[in-house]
PDB file of C-alpha atoms in Angstrom:
ATOM      1  CA  MET A   1       0.000   0.000   0.000  1.00 95.00           C
ATOM      2  CA  GLU A   2       1.247   3.493  -0.861  1.00 97.00           C
ATOM      3  CA  TYR A   3       0.751   6.297   1.653  1.00 98.00           C
ATOM      4  CA  PRO A   4       0.332   9.647  -0.107  1.00 97.00           C
ATOM      5  CA  LEU A   5       0.501  12.647   2.193  1.00 96.00           C
ATOM      6  CA  THR A   6      -1.453  15.531   0.710  1.00 97.00           C
ATOM      7  CA  GLU A   7      -1.028  19.031   2.098  1.00 97.00           C
ATOM      8  CA  GLU A   8      -4.546  18.846   3.520  1.00 98.00           C
ATOM      9  CA  LEU A   9      -3.892  15.545   5.283  1.00 98.00           C
ATOM     10  CA  LYS A  10      -0.488  16.730   6.482  1.00 98.00           C
ATOM     11  CA  ALA A  11      -2.033  19.824   8.062  1.00 98.00           C
ATOM     12  CA  ASP A  12      -4.751  17.716   9.674  1.00 98.00           C
ATOM     13  CA  LEU A  13      -2.243  15.245  11.107  1.00 98.00           C
ATOM     14  CA  GLU A  14      -0.086  18.050  12.484  1.00 98.00           C
ATOM     15  CA  ASN A  15      -3.155  19.533  14.167  1.00 98.00           C
ATOM     16  CA  ARG A  16      -3.779  16.179  15.841  1.00 98.00           C
ATOM     17  CA  ILE A  17      -0.150  16.053  16.976  1.00 99.00           C
ATOM     18  CA  LYS A  18      -0.516  19.497  18.556  1.00 98.00           C
ATOM     19  CA  ALA A  19      -3.782  18.509  20.228  1.00 98.00           C
ATOM     20  CA  LEU A  20      -2.438  15.254  21.683  1.00 98.00           C
ATOM     21  CA  ASN A  21       0.851  16.566  23.072  1.00 97.00           C
ATOM     22  CA  ARG A  22       1.214  18.691  26.195  1.00 95.00           C
ATOM     23  CA  PRO A  23       4.142  20.614  27.706  1.00 97.00           C
ATOM     24  CA  MET A  24       6.488  18.462  29.759  1.00 96.00           C
ATOM     25  CA  GLN A  25       9.906  18.854  31.268  1.00 96.00           C
ATOM     26  CA  PRO A  26      12.921  16.530  31.289  1.00 97.00           C
ATOM     27  CA  HIS A  27      13.720  14.754  34.553  1.00 96.00           C
ATOM     28  CA  PRO A  28      17.084  15.567  36.167  1.00 96.00           C
ATOM     29  CA  THR A  29      19.661  12.800  35.834  1.00 98.00           C
ATOM     30  CA  GLY A  30      22.138  13.737  38.535  1.00 97.00           C
ATOM     31  CA  GLU A  31      24.906  13.528  35.937  1.00 98.00           C
ATOM     32  CA  LYS A  32      27.522  16.256  35.743  1.00 98.00           C
ATOM     33  CA  ALA A  33      28.453  17.980  32.518  1.00 98.00           C
ATOM     34  CA  ARG A  34      31.946  17.264  31.203  1.00 96.00           C
ATOM     35  CA  THR A  35      32.601  19.826  28.538  1.00 95.00           C
ATOM     36  CA  ARG A  36      35.582  21.009  26.549  1.00 92.00           C
ATOM     37  CA  PRO A  37      35.844  23.184  23.455  1.00 94.00           C
ATOM     38  CA  LEU A  38      35.541  21.386  20.123  1.00 96.00           C
ATOM     39  CA  SER A  39      36.958  23.064  17.055  1.00 95.00           C
ATOM     40  CA  GLY A  40      36.486  22.327  13.381  1.00 96.00           C
ATOM     41  CA  ILE A  41      32.879  21.114  13.689  1.00 98.00           C
ATOM     42  CA  ARG A  42      30.952  21.857  10.495  1.00 98.00           C
ATOM     43  CA  LEU A  43      27.921  19.606  11.000  1.00 98.00           C
ATOM     44  CA  VAL A  44      25.982  18.553  14.094  1.00 99.00           C
ATOM     45  CA  LEU A  45      23.831  15.426  13.805  1.00 99.00           C
ATOM     46  CA  PHE A  46      21.136  15.159  16.452  1.00 99.00           C
ATOM     47  CA  ASP A  47      19.132  12.258  17.727  1.00 99.00           C
ATOM     48  CA  ILE A  48      15.497  13.288  18.214  1.00 98.00           C
ATOM     49  CA  TYR A  49      13.699  11.322  20.927  1.00 97.00           C
ATOM     50  CA  GLY A  50      15.353  11.985  24.271  1.00 97.00           C
ATOM     51  CA  THR A  51      17.668  14.628  22.811  1.00 98.00           C
ATOM     52  CA  LEU A  52      15.802  17.308  20.852  1.00 99.00           C
ATOM     53  CA  LEU A  53      12.452  16.210  22.260  1.00 98.00           C
ATOM     54  CA  THR A  54      11.642  14.982  25.734  1.00 97.00           C
ATOM     55  CA  ALA A  55       9.218  12.078  25.517  1.00 91.00           C
ATOM     56  CA  GLY A  56       6.573  10.920  27.953  1.00 81.00           C
ATOM     57  CA  ARG A  57       8.055   7.450  28.235  1.00 70.00           C
ATOM     58  CA  GLY A  58      11.621   8.209  27.235  1.00 57.00           C
ATOM     59  CA  GLU A  59      12.971   6.755  23.996  1.00 55.00           C
ATOM     60  CA  LEU A  60      10.251   4.187  23.326  1.00 49.00           C
ATOM     61  CA  GLY A  61      10.786   1.751  20.471  1.00 53.00           C
ATOM     62  CA  VAL A  62       7.931   0.509  18.311  1.00 53.00           C
ATOM     63  CA  ARG A  63       7.932  -2.875  20.044  1.00 51.00           C
ATOM     64  CA  GLU A  64       7.665  -1.339  23.516  1.00 54.00           C
ATOM     65  CA  ALA A  65       4.954   1.057  22.379  1.00 48.00           C
ATOM     66  CA  ALA A  66       2.935  -1.840  20.986  1.00 49.00           C
ATOM     67  CA  ALA A  67       2.253  -3.058  24.536  1.00 57.00           C
ATOM     68  CA  GLU A  68      -0.217  -0.232  25.264  1.00 69.00           C
ATOM     69  CA  ARG A  69      -3.780  -1.572  25.170  1.00 77.00           C
ATOM     70  CA  THR A  70      -6.095   1.241  26.258  1.00 88.00           C
ATOM     71  CA  PRO A  71      -4.528   3.814  23.918  1.00 94.00           C
ATOM     72  CA  ALA A  72      -4.901   1.299  21.101  1.00 96.00           C
ATOM     73  CA  SER A  73      -8.688   1.125  21.371  1.00 96.00           C
ATOM     74  CA  GLU A  74      -8.935   4.907  21.793  1.00 96.00           C
ATOM     75  CA  SER A  75      -6.746   5.422  18.741  1.00 98.00           C
ATOM     76  CA  LEU A  76      -8.757   3.027  16.598  1.00 98.00           C
ATOM     77  CA  VAL A  77     -11.946   4.936  17.360  1.00 98.00           C
ATOM     78  CA  ALA A  78     -10.264   8.309  16.765  1.00 98.00           C
ATOM     79  CA  ALA A  79      -9.063   7.065  13.365  1.00 98.00           C
ATOM     80  CA  GLY A  80     -12.600   6.113  12.327  1.00 98.00           C
ATOM     81  CA  PHE A  81     -12.728   2.414  13.203  1.00 99.00           C
ATOM     82  CA  THR A  82     -15.252   0.610  15.389  1.00 98.00           C
ATOM     83  CA  CYS A  83     -14.186  -1.749  18.159  1.00 97.00           C
ATOM     84  CA  THR A  84     -16.519  -4.723  18.480  1.00 96.00           C
ATOM     85  CA  GLY A  85     -15.734  -5.651  22.083  1.00 90.00           C
ATOM     86  CA  ASP A  86     -13.957  -4.691  25.299  1.00 90.00           C
ATOM     87  CA  ALA A  87     -10.905  -6.752  24.304  1.00 94.00           C
ATOM     88  CA  CYS A  88     -10.337  -4.765  21.116  1.00 95.00           C
ATOM     89  CA  GLY A  89      -7.285  -2.987  22.526  1.00 95.00           C
ATOM     90  CA  PHE A  90      -5.780  -6.261  23.720  1.00 95.00           C
ATOM     91  CA  HIS A  91      -6.177  -7.861  20.313  1.00 96.00           C
ATOM     92  CA  ALA A  92      -4.816  -4.758  18.574  1.00 97.00           C
ATOM     93  CA  VAL A  93      -1.540  -4.623  20.521  1.00 95.00           C
ATOM     94  CA  GLU A  94      -1.162  -8.405  20.327  1.00 95.00           C
ATOM     95  CA  ARG A  95      -1.440  -8.260  16.546  1.00 96.00           C
ATOM     96  CA  LEU A  96       0.794  -5.184  16.355  1.00 96.00           C
ATOM     97  CA  GLN A  97       3.520  -6.963  18.330  1.00 95.00           C
ATOM     98  CA  SER A  98       3.170 -10.064  16.187  1.00 97.00           C
ATOM     99  CA  GLU A  99       3.535  -8.116  12.943  1.00 98.00           C
ATOM    100  CA  ILE A 100       6.600  -6.242  14.223  1.00 97.00           C
ATOM    101  CA  LEU A 101       8.308  -9.456  15.311  1.00 97.00           C
ATOM    102  CA  ALA A 102       7.532 -11.137  11.989  1.00 98.00           C
ATOM    103  CA  ASP A 103       8.882  -8.165  10.043  1.00 98.00           C
ATOM    104  CA  HIS A 104      12.071  -8.103  12.142  1.00 98.00           C
ATOM    105  CA  ALA A 105      12.574 -11.834  11.665  1.00 98.00           C
ATOM    106  CA  LYS A 106      12.256 -11.534   7.888  1.00 98.00           C
ATOM    107  CA  SER A 107      14.739  -8.654   7.780  1.00 98.00           C
ATOM    108  CA  LYS A 108      17.241 -10.589   9.878  1.00 98.00           C
ATOM    109  CA  ARG A 109      16.954 -13.538   7.507  1.00 98.00           C
ATOM    110  CA  ASP A 110      17.783 -11.066   4.741  1.00 98.00           C
ATOM    111  CA  GLY A 111      20.946 -10.046   6.575  1.00 97.00           C
ATOM    112  CA  VAL A 112      19.875  -6.807   8.292  1.00 98.00           C
ATOM    113  CA  ASP A 113      21.706  -6.492  11.611  1.00 94.00           C
ATOM    114  CA  TYR A 114      19.246  -4.167  13.384  1.00 98.00           C
ATOM    115  CA  PRO A 115      15.930  -4.219  11.490  1.00 98.00           C
ATOM    116  CA  GLU A 116      13.458  -1.363  11.425  1.00 98.00           C
ATOM    117  CA  VAL A 117       9.827  -1.449  10.349  1.00 98.00           C
ATOM    118  CA  ASP A 118       7.668   1.057   8.559  1.00 99.00           C
ATOM    119  CA  ILE A 119       4.893   1.367  11.123  1.00 98.00           C
ATOM    120  CA  ARG A 120       2.356   2.153   8.400  1.00 99.00           C
ATOM    121  CA  ASP A 121       2.845  -1.288   6.866  1.00 99.00           C
ATOM    122  CA  ILE A 122       2.627  -2.852  10.318  1.00 99.00           C
ATOM    123  CA  TRP A 123      -0.654  -1.127  11.136  1.00 99.00           C
ATOM    124  CA  GLN A 124      -2.077  -1.951   7.716  1.00 99.00           C
ATOM    125  CA  ARG A 125      -1.417  -5.665   8.190  1.00 99.00           C
ATOM    126  CA  ALA A 126      -2.627  -5.552  11.787  1.00 98.00           C
ATOM    127  CA  LEU A 127      -5.867  -3.862  10.744  1.00 99.00           C
ATOM    128  CA  ASP A 128      -6.494  -6.399   7.997  1.00 99.00           C
ATOM    129  CA  ALA A 129      -6.145  -9.201  10.561  1.00 98.00           C
ATOM    130  CA  LEU A 130      -8.272  -7.461  13.210  1.00 98.00           C
ATOM    131  CA  ILE A 131     -11.081  -6.895  10.710  1.00 98.00           C
ATOM    132  CA  ARG A 132     -10.810 -10.449   9.396  1.00 98.00           C
ATOM    133  CA  ASP A 133     -11.045 -11.823  12.949  1.00 98.00           C
ATOM    134  CA  GLY A 134     -14.034  -9.638  13.817  1.00 98.00           C
ATOM    135  CA  HIS A 135     -12.379  -7.420  16.446  1.00 98.00           C
ATOM    136  CA  VAL A 136     -12.584  -4.209  14.410  1.00 98.00           C
ATOM    137  CA  ARG A 137     -14.870  -2.798  11.725  1.00 98.00           C
ATOM    138  CA  GLY A 138     -13.893  -0.158   9.208  1.00 98.00           C
ATOM    139  CA  LEU A 139     -12.216   0.572   5.911  1.00 98.00           C
ATOM    140  CA  VAL A 140      -8.422   0.269   5.731  1.00 99.00           C
ATOM    141  CA  THR A 141      -7.231   3.196   3.621  1.00 98.00           C
ATOM    142  CA  PRO A 142      -3.830   4.917   3.453  1.00 98.00           C
ATOM    143  CA  GLU A 143      -5.278   7.947   5.227  1.00 98.00           C
ATOM    144  CA  ALA A 144      -6.831   5.852   7.996  1.00 99.00           C
ATOM    145  CA  VAL A 145      -3.574   3.967   8.555  1.00 99.00           C
ATOM    146  CA  GLN A 146      -1.583   7.191   8.905  1.00 99.00           C
ATOM    147  CA  ARG A 147      -4.174   8.700  11.225  1.00 99.00           C
ATOM    148  CA  LEU A 148      -4.151   5.606  13.420  1.00 99.00           C
ATOM    149  CA  ALA A 149      -0.362   5.516  13.649  1.00 98.00           C
ATOM    150  CA  ILE A 150      -0.220   9.125  14.828  1.00 98.00           C
ATOM    151  CA  GLU A 151      -3.148   8.803  17.224  1.00 98.00           C
ATOM    152  CA  TYR A 152      -1.439   5.842  18.864  1.00 97.00           C
ATOM    153  CA  GLU A 153       2.096   7.259  18.943  1.00 96.00           C
ATOM    154  CA  CYS A 154       1.042  10.529  20.538  1.00 97.00           C
ATOM    155  CA  ARG A 155      -0.948   8.687  23.191  1.00 95.00           C
ATOM    156  CA  VAL A 156       1.727   6.186  24.217  1.00 94.00           C
ATOM    157  CA  ASN A 157       4.761   8.440  23.844  1.00 93.00           C
ATOM    158  CA  PRO A 158       3.907  12.148  23.758  1.00 96.00           C
ATOM    159  CA  ALA A 159       6.782  14.520  23.051  1.00 97.00           C
ATOM    160  CA  TRP A 160       7.768  18.121  23.696  1.00 98.00           C
ATOM    161  CA  PRO A 161      10.791  20.281  22.820  1.00 99.00           C
ATOM    162  CA  MET A 162      13.704  20.211  25.234  1.00 99.00           C
ATOM    163  CA  PRO A 163      14.404  23.446  27.137  1.00 98.00           C
ATOM    164  CA  GLY A 164      16.601  25.852  25.215  1.00 98.00           C
ATOM    165  CA  LEU A 165      16.162  24.016  21.923  1.00 99.00           C
ATOM    166  CA  ARG A 166      15.331  26.960  19.669  1.00 99.00           C
ATOM    167  CA  GLU A 167      18.069  29.182  21.100  1.00 98.00           C
ATOM    168  CA  THR A 168      20.697  26.468  20.807  1.00 98.00           C
ATOM    169  CA  LEU A 169      19.906  25.591  17.208  1.00 99.00           C
ATOM    170  CA  ALA A 170      19.769  29.254  16.228  1.00 98.00           C
ATOM    171  CA  ALA A 171      23.177  29.876  17.812  1.00 97.00           C
ATOM    172  CA  LEU A 172      24.758  26.965  15.947  1.00 97.00           C
ATOM    173  CA  ARG A 173      23.350  28.147  12.641  1.00 97.00           C
ATOM    174  CA  GLU A 174      24.665  31.652  13.276  1.00 95.00           C
ATOM    175  CA  ARG A 175      28.142  30.142  13.581  1.00 94.00           C
ATOM    176  CA  GLY A 176      27.870  28.518  10.185  1.00 95.00           C
ATOM    177  CA  ILE A 177      27.322  25.003  11.523  1.00 97.00           C
ATOM    178  CA  ARG A 178      24.985  22.775   9.520  1.00 98.00           C
ATOM    179  CA  LEU A 179      22.306  20.721  11.277  1.00 99.00           C
ATOM    180  CA  GLY A 180      21.220  17.162  10.499  1.00 99.00           C
ATOM    181  CA  ILE A 181      19.369  14.218  12.025  1.00 99.00           C
ATOM    182  CA  VAL A 182      20.156  10.567  12.712  1.00 99.00           C
ATOM    183  CA  SER A 183      17.068   9.030  14.290  1.00 98.00           C
ATOM    184  CA  ASN A 184      15.240   5.812  14.945  1.00 97.00           C
ATOM    185  CA  ALA A 185      12.059   7.263  13.549  1.00 97.00           C
ATOM    186  CA  GLN A 186       8.828   6.744  11.668  1.00 98.00           C
ATOM    187  CA  PHE A 187       6.967   8.739   9.024  1.00 98.00           C
ATOM    188  CA  TYR A 188       5.349  10.836  11.735  1.00 98.00           C
ATOM    189  CA  THR A 189       8.664  11.969  13.268  1.00 98.00           C
ATOM    190  CA  PRO A 190       9.248  14.814  10.763  1.00 98.00           C
ATOM    191  CA  LEU A 191       5.591  15.803  11.254  1.00 99.00           C
ATOM    192  CA  ILE A 192       6.125  15.953  15.013  1.00 98.00           C
ATOM    193  CA  MET A 193       9.248  18.054  14.461  1.00 99.00           C
ATOM    194  CA  GLU A 194       7.343  20.399  12.167  1.00 98.00           C
ATOM    195  CA  SER A 195       4.541  20.751  14.716  1.00 98.00           C
ATOM    196  CA  PHE A 196       6.921  22.416  17.180  1.00 98.00           C
ATOM    197  CA  PRO A 197       8.338  25.755  15.954  1.00 98.00           C
ATOM    198  CA  GLU A 198      11.150  25.421  18.509  1.00 98.00           C
ATOM    199  CA  THR A 199      12.773  22.748  16.345  1.00 99.00           C
ATOM    200  CA  GLY A 200      13.221  25.059  13.363  1.00 99.00           C
ATOM    201  CA  TRP A 201      12.168  22.165  11.129  1.00 99.00           C
ATOM    202  CA  ALA A 202       9.432  24.072   9.322  1.00 98.00           C
ATOM    203  CA  ALA A 203      11.791  27.055   8.951  1.00 98.00           C
ATOM    204  CA  GLY A 204      14.367  24.946   7.130  1.00 98.00           C
ATOM    205  CA  TRP A 205      17.053  25.025   9.809  1.00 99.00           C
ATOM    206  CA  PHE A 206      17.964  21.392   9.163  1.00 99.00           C
ATOM    207  CA  ASP A 207      19.541  20.221   5.922  1.00 99.00           C
ATOM    208  CA  ARG A 208      16.991  17.609   4.814  1.00 98.00           C
ATOM    209  CA  GLU A 209      19.606  15.727   2.779  1.00 98.00           C
ATOM    210  CA  LEU A 210      21.741  15.315   5.888  1.00 99.00           C
ATOM    211  CA  CYS A 211      19.025  13.428   7.756  1.00 99.00           C
ATOM    212  CA  ALA A 212      18.836   9.658   8.193  1.00 99.00           C
ATOM    213  CA  TRP A 213      15.514   8.115   9.224  1.00 99.00           C
ATOM    214  CA  SER A 214      15.497   4.475  10.261  1.00 98.00           C
ATOM    215  CA  TYR A 215      12.097   3.725   8.721  1.00 98.00           C
ATOM    216  CA  GLU A 216      13.330   4.871   5.299  1.00 98.00           C
ATOM    217  CA  LEU A 217      16.578   2.891   5.440  1.00 98.00           C
ATOM    218  CA  ARG A 218      14.824  -0.069   7.125  1.00 98.00           C
ATOM    219  CA  VAL A 219      17.654  -0.386   9.599  1.00 99.00           C
ATOM    220  CA  ALA A 220      17.831   0.970  13.144  1.00 98.00           C
ATOM    221  CA  LYS A 221      20.518   2.246  15.449  1.00 98.00           C
ATOM    222  CA  PRO A 222      22.892   0.974  16.797  1.00 98.00           C
ATOM    223  CA  SER A 223      23.668  -0.099  13.236  1.00 98.00           C
ATOM    224  CA  LEU A 224      26.410   2.060  11.758  1.00 98.00           C
ATOM    225  CA  ARG A 225      24.475   2.433   8.513  1.00 98.00           C
ATOM    226  CA  LEU A 226      22.480   5.512   9.530  1.00 99.00           C
ATOM    227  CA  VAL A 227      25.532   7.597  10.406  1.00 99.00           C
ATOM    228  CA  GLU A 228      27.392   6.183   7.384  1.00 99.00           C
ATOM    229  CA  HIS A 229      24.533   7.329   5.155  1.00 99.00           C
ATOM    230  CA  VAL A 230      24.860  10.939   6.294  1.00 99.00           C
ATOM    231  CA  LEU A 231      28.666  10.914   6.317  1.00 99.00           C
ATOM    232  CA  THR A 232      28.696   9.811   2.680  1.00 99.00           C
ATOM    233  CA  LEU A 233      26.375  12.646   1.686  1.00 98.00           C
ATOM    234  CA  ALA A 234      28.271  15.209   3.769  1.00 99.00           C
ATOM    235  CA  GLY A 235      31.555  14.115   2.247  1.00 99.00           C
ATOM    236  CA  ASN A 236      30.264  14.193  -1.316  1.00 98.00           C
ATOM    237  CA  ARG A 237      28.420  17.505  -1.024  1.00 97.00           C
ATOM    238  CA  PHE A 238      30.639  19.524   1.293  1.00 98.00           C
ATOM    239  CA  GLY A 239      33.932  17.664   1.505  1.00 98.00           C
ATOM    240  CA  MET A 240      33.406  17.034   5.200  1.00 98.00           C
ATOM    241  CA  ALA A 241      35.575  14.497   6.972  1.00 99.00           C
ATOM    242  CA  PRO A 242      34.014  12.489   9.826  1.00 99.00           C
ATOM    243  CA  ASP A 243      35.970  14.436  12.452  1.00 98.00           C
ATOM    244  CA  ALA A 244      34.176  17.604  11.307  1.00 98.00           C
ATOM    245  CA  VAL A 245      30.884  16.023  12.396  1.00 99.00           C
ATOM    246  CA  LEU A 246      29.544  16.029  15.961  1.00 99.00           C
ATOM    247  CA  CYS A 247      26.855  13.475  16.850  1.00 99.00           C
ATOM    248  CA  VAL A 248      24.644  14.361  19.828  1.00 99.00           C
ATOM    249  CA  GLY A 249      22.423  11.789  21.513  1.00 99.00           C
ATOM    250  CA  ASN A 250      21.191  10.346  24.788  1.00 98.00           C
ATOM    251  CA  ASP A 251      22.115   6.690  24.235  1.00 98.00           C
ATOM    252  CA  LEU A 252      25.703   5.464  24.515  1.00 98.00           C
ATOM    253  CA  ALA A 253      25.020   2.426  22.292  1.00 98.00           C
ATOM    254  CA  ASN A 254      22.604   3.887  19.770  1.00 98.00           C
ATOM    255  CA  ASP A 255      24.059   7.362  19.356  1.00 99.00           C
ATOM    256  CA  ILE A 256      27.629   7.547  20.626  1.00 99.00           C
ATOM    257  CA  MET A 257      29.060   4.145  19.667  1.00 98.00           C
ATOM    258  CA  PRO A 258      28.247   4.231  15.909  1.00 99.00           C
ATOM    259  CA  ALA A 259      29.484   7.795  15.556  1.00 99.00           C
ATOM    260  CA  ALA A 260      32.693   7.147  17.484  1.00 99.00           C
ATOM    261  CA  ARG A 261      33.495   4.023  15.483  1.00 98.00           C
ATOM    262  CA  LEU A 262      33.095   5.995  12.260  1.00 99.00           C
ATOM    263  CA  GLY A 263      35.446   8.763  13.375  1.00 99.00           C
ATOM    264  CA  CYS A 264      32.950  11.455  14.378  1.00 99.00           C
ATOM    265  CA  ARG A 265      33.144  13.555  17.496  1.00 99.00           C
ATOM    266  CA  THR A 266      30.454  12.763  20.050  1.00 99.00           C
ATOM    267  CA  ALA A 267      28.398  14.490  22.743  1.00 99.00           C
ATOM    268  CA  LEU A 268      26.303  12.477  25.190  1.00 99.00           C
ATOM    269  CA  PHE A 269      23.159  14.353  26.196  1.00 99.00           C
ATOM    270  CA  ALA A 270      22.594  13.442  29.842  1.00 99.00           C
ATOM    271  CA  GLY A 271      19.772  15.876  30.477  1.00 98.00           C
ATOM    272  CA  ASP A 272      16.710  13.652  30.879  1.00 98.00           C
ATOM    273  CA  ALA A 273      16.452  10.651  33.196  1.00 97.00           C
ATOM    274  CA  LYS A 274      13.557   9.288  31.143  1.00 95.00           C
ATOM    275  CA  SER A 275      15.790   8.682  28.156  1.00 96.00           C
ATOM    276  CA  LEU A 276      19.440   8.616  29.276  1.00 98.00           C
ATOM    277  CA  ARG A 277      20.916   5.239  28.359  1.00 97.00           C
ATOM    278  CA  LEU A 278      24.451   4.618  29.657  1.00 97.00           C
ATOM    279  CA  ARG A 279      24.376   0.866  28.836  1.00 96.00           C
ATOM    280  CA  ALA A 280      26.928   0.013  31.521  1.00 90.00           C
ATOM    281  CA  ASP A 281      26.687  -3.751  30.922  1.00 92.00           C
ATOM    282  CA  ASP A 282      26.426  -3.617  27.130  1.00 95.00           C
ATOM    283  CA  THR A 283      29.455  -5.020  25.308  1.00 96.00           C
ATOM    284  CA  LEU A 284      28.648  -2.728  22.367  1.00 95.00           C
ATOM    285  CA  VAL A 285      29.953   0.257  24.317  1.00 97.00           C
ATOM    286  CA  GLU A 286      33.153  -1.273  25.696  1.00 96.00           C
ATOM    287  CA  GLY A 287      35.901   1.310  25.283  1.00 95.00           C
ATOM    288  CA  ILE A 288      33.459   3.978  24.065  1.00 97.00           C
ATOM    289  CA  ARG A 289      33.665   7.374  25.749  1.00 97.00           C
ATOM    290  CA  PRO A 290      31.975  10.509  24.438  1.00 98.00           C
ATOM    291  CA  ASP A 291      34.161  13.509  23.698  1.00 98.00           C
ATOM    292  CA  THR A 292      31.893  15.612  25.869  1.00 98.00           C
ATOM    293  CA  VAL A 293      28.897  15.185  28.171  1.00 98.00           C
ATOM    294  CA  ILE A 294      26.207  17.853  28.318  1.00 99.00           C
ATOM    295  CA  THR A 295      23.230  18.116  30.649  1.00 99.00           C
ATOM    296  CA  GLU A 296      21.558  21.003  28.809  1.00 98.00           C
ATOM    297  CA  LEU A 297      21.389  21.639  25.088  1.00 99.00           C
ATOM    298  CA  LYS A 298      22.529  25.224  25.532  1.00 98.00           C
ATOM    299  CA  GLN A 299      25.934  23.920  26.666  1.00 98.00           C
ATOM    300  CA  LEU A 300      26.625  23.170  23.002  1.00 98.00           C
ATOM    301  CA  GLU A 301      26.900  26.913  22.423  1.00 96.00           C
ATOM    302  CA  LYS A 302      29.894  27.067  24.762  1.00 94.00           C
ATOM    303  CA  ILE A 303      31.810  24.055  23.489  1.00 95.00           C
ATOM    304  CA  LEU A 304      31.387  24.489  19.728  1.00 94.00           C
ATOM    305  CA  LEU A 305      33.691  27.069  18.242  1.00 79.00           C
ATOM    306  CA  PRO A 306      32.624  28.852  15.030  1.00 66.00           C
ATOM    307  CA  ALA A 307      32.967  26.665  11.937  1.00 54.00           C
ATOM    308  CA  GLN A 308      35.801  27.383   9.551  1.00 54.00           C
ATOM    309  CA  ALA A 309      34.982  28.116   5.923  1.00 48.00           C
TER     310      ALA A 309
END
């Protein structure tokens, strides 16, 4: 199934995102900042969930989110479907989990190290099964699938801009530093970014070509492929070497390890207890130390020196 996103539908979905999300603050971590000046940085690649945006449940993956039953039934109704019984939400998340696991298994058989799904395909298959089994009534259309995915995501994992986000991004741009994204994300992630003016997404602050979305590449962090994708583009377009790129994220395995192994500079964002992942017992991060640790985004303004032409 194709999923066209008309301007009318896009505006409607963004309105739903704004309606379903509420202001929230990050939770203190108790970590101390460890900063030092970094010179020669021409591009900063940000993680989104837990770094640019604080999330209600931290950095929630699609599998974890699929365990939410009550929001599932509410989301189905909001997207125009009818639940035929009290167990509708249970059956919905059970089928959602099953489809995600099956998709991951197929990708692993095809040689993908860290598979990612396109949640629209997952919901489409889940809806077909729920309707076939009599748990849900309704018409499965591309628009309905996209509406359902957003209704559910914003209920199980609402998001809000981190403090100081707009000011930090504006300061980096004023210094001639380009901005990009490396994110475990879905089709709705850019819509969520655009819904918050603090991100500068709608204003074009981020270079869209220097953004890697896991759902498009069908591979997720901690695979190196997402950072590699952007590094290749940055090298070809701007002649940037990896050490001119700073990767900022809240997860030592997902964000810091891939970037460090590929020669980038790294900044661990330790500003939100809901999403900070130090992975102390994870062999993936053995020997990995970030170049700097920040507890507030605005600390980037102090450590990043103006980019050289």
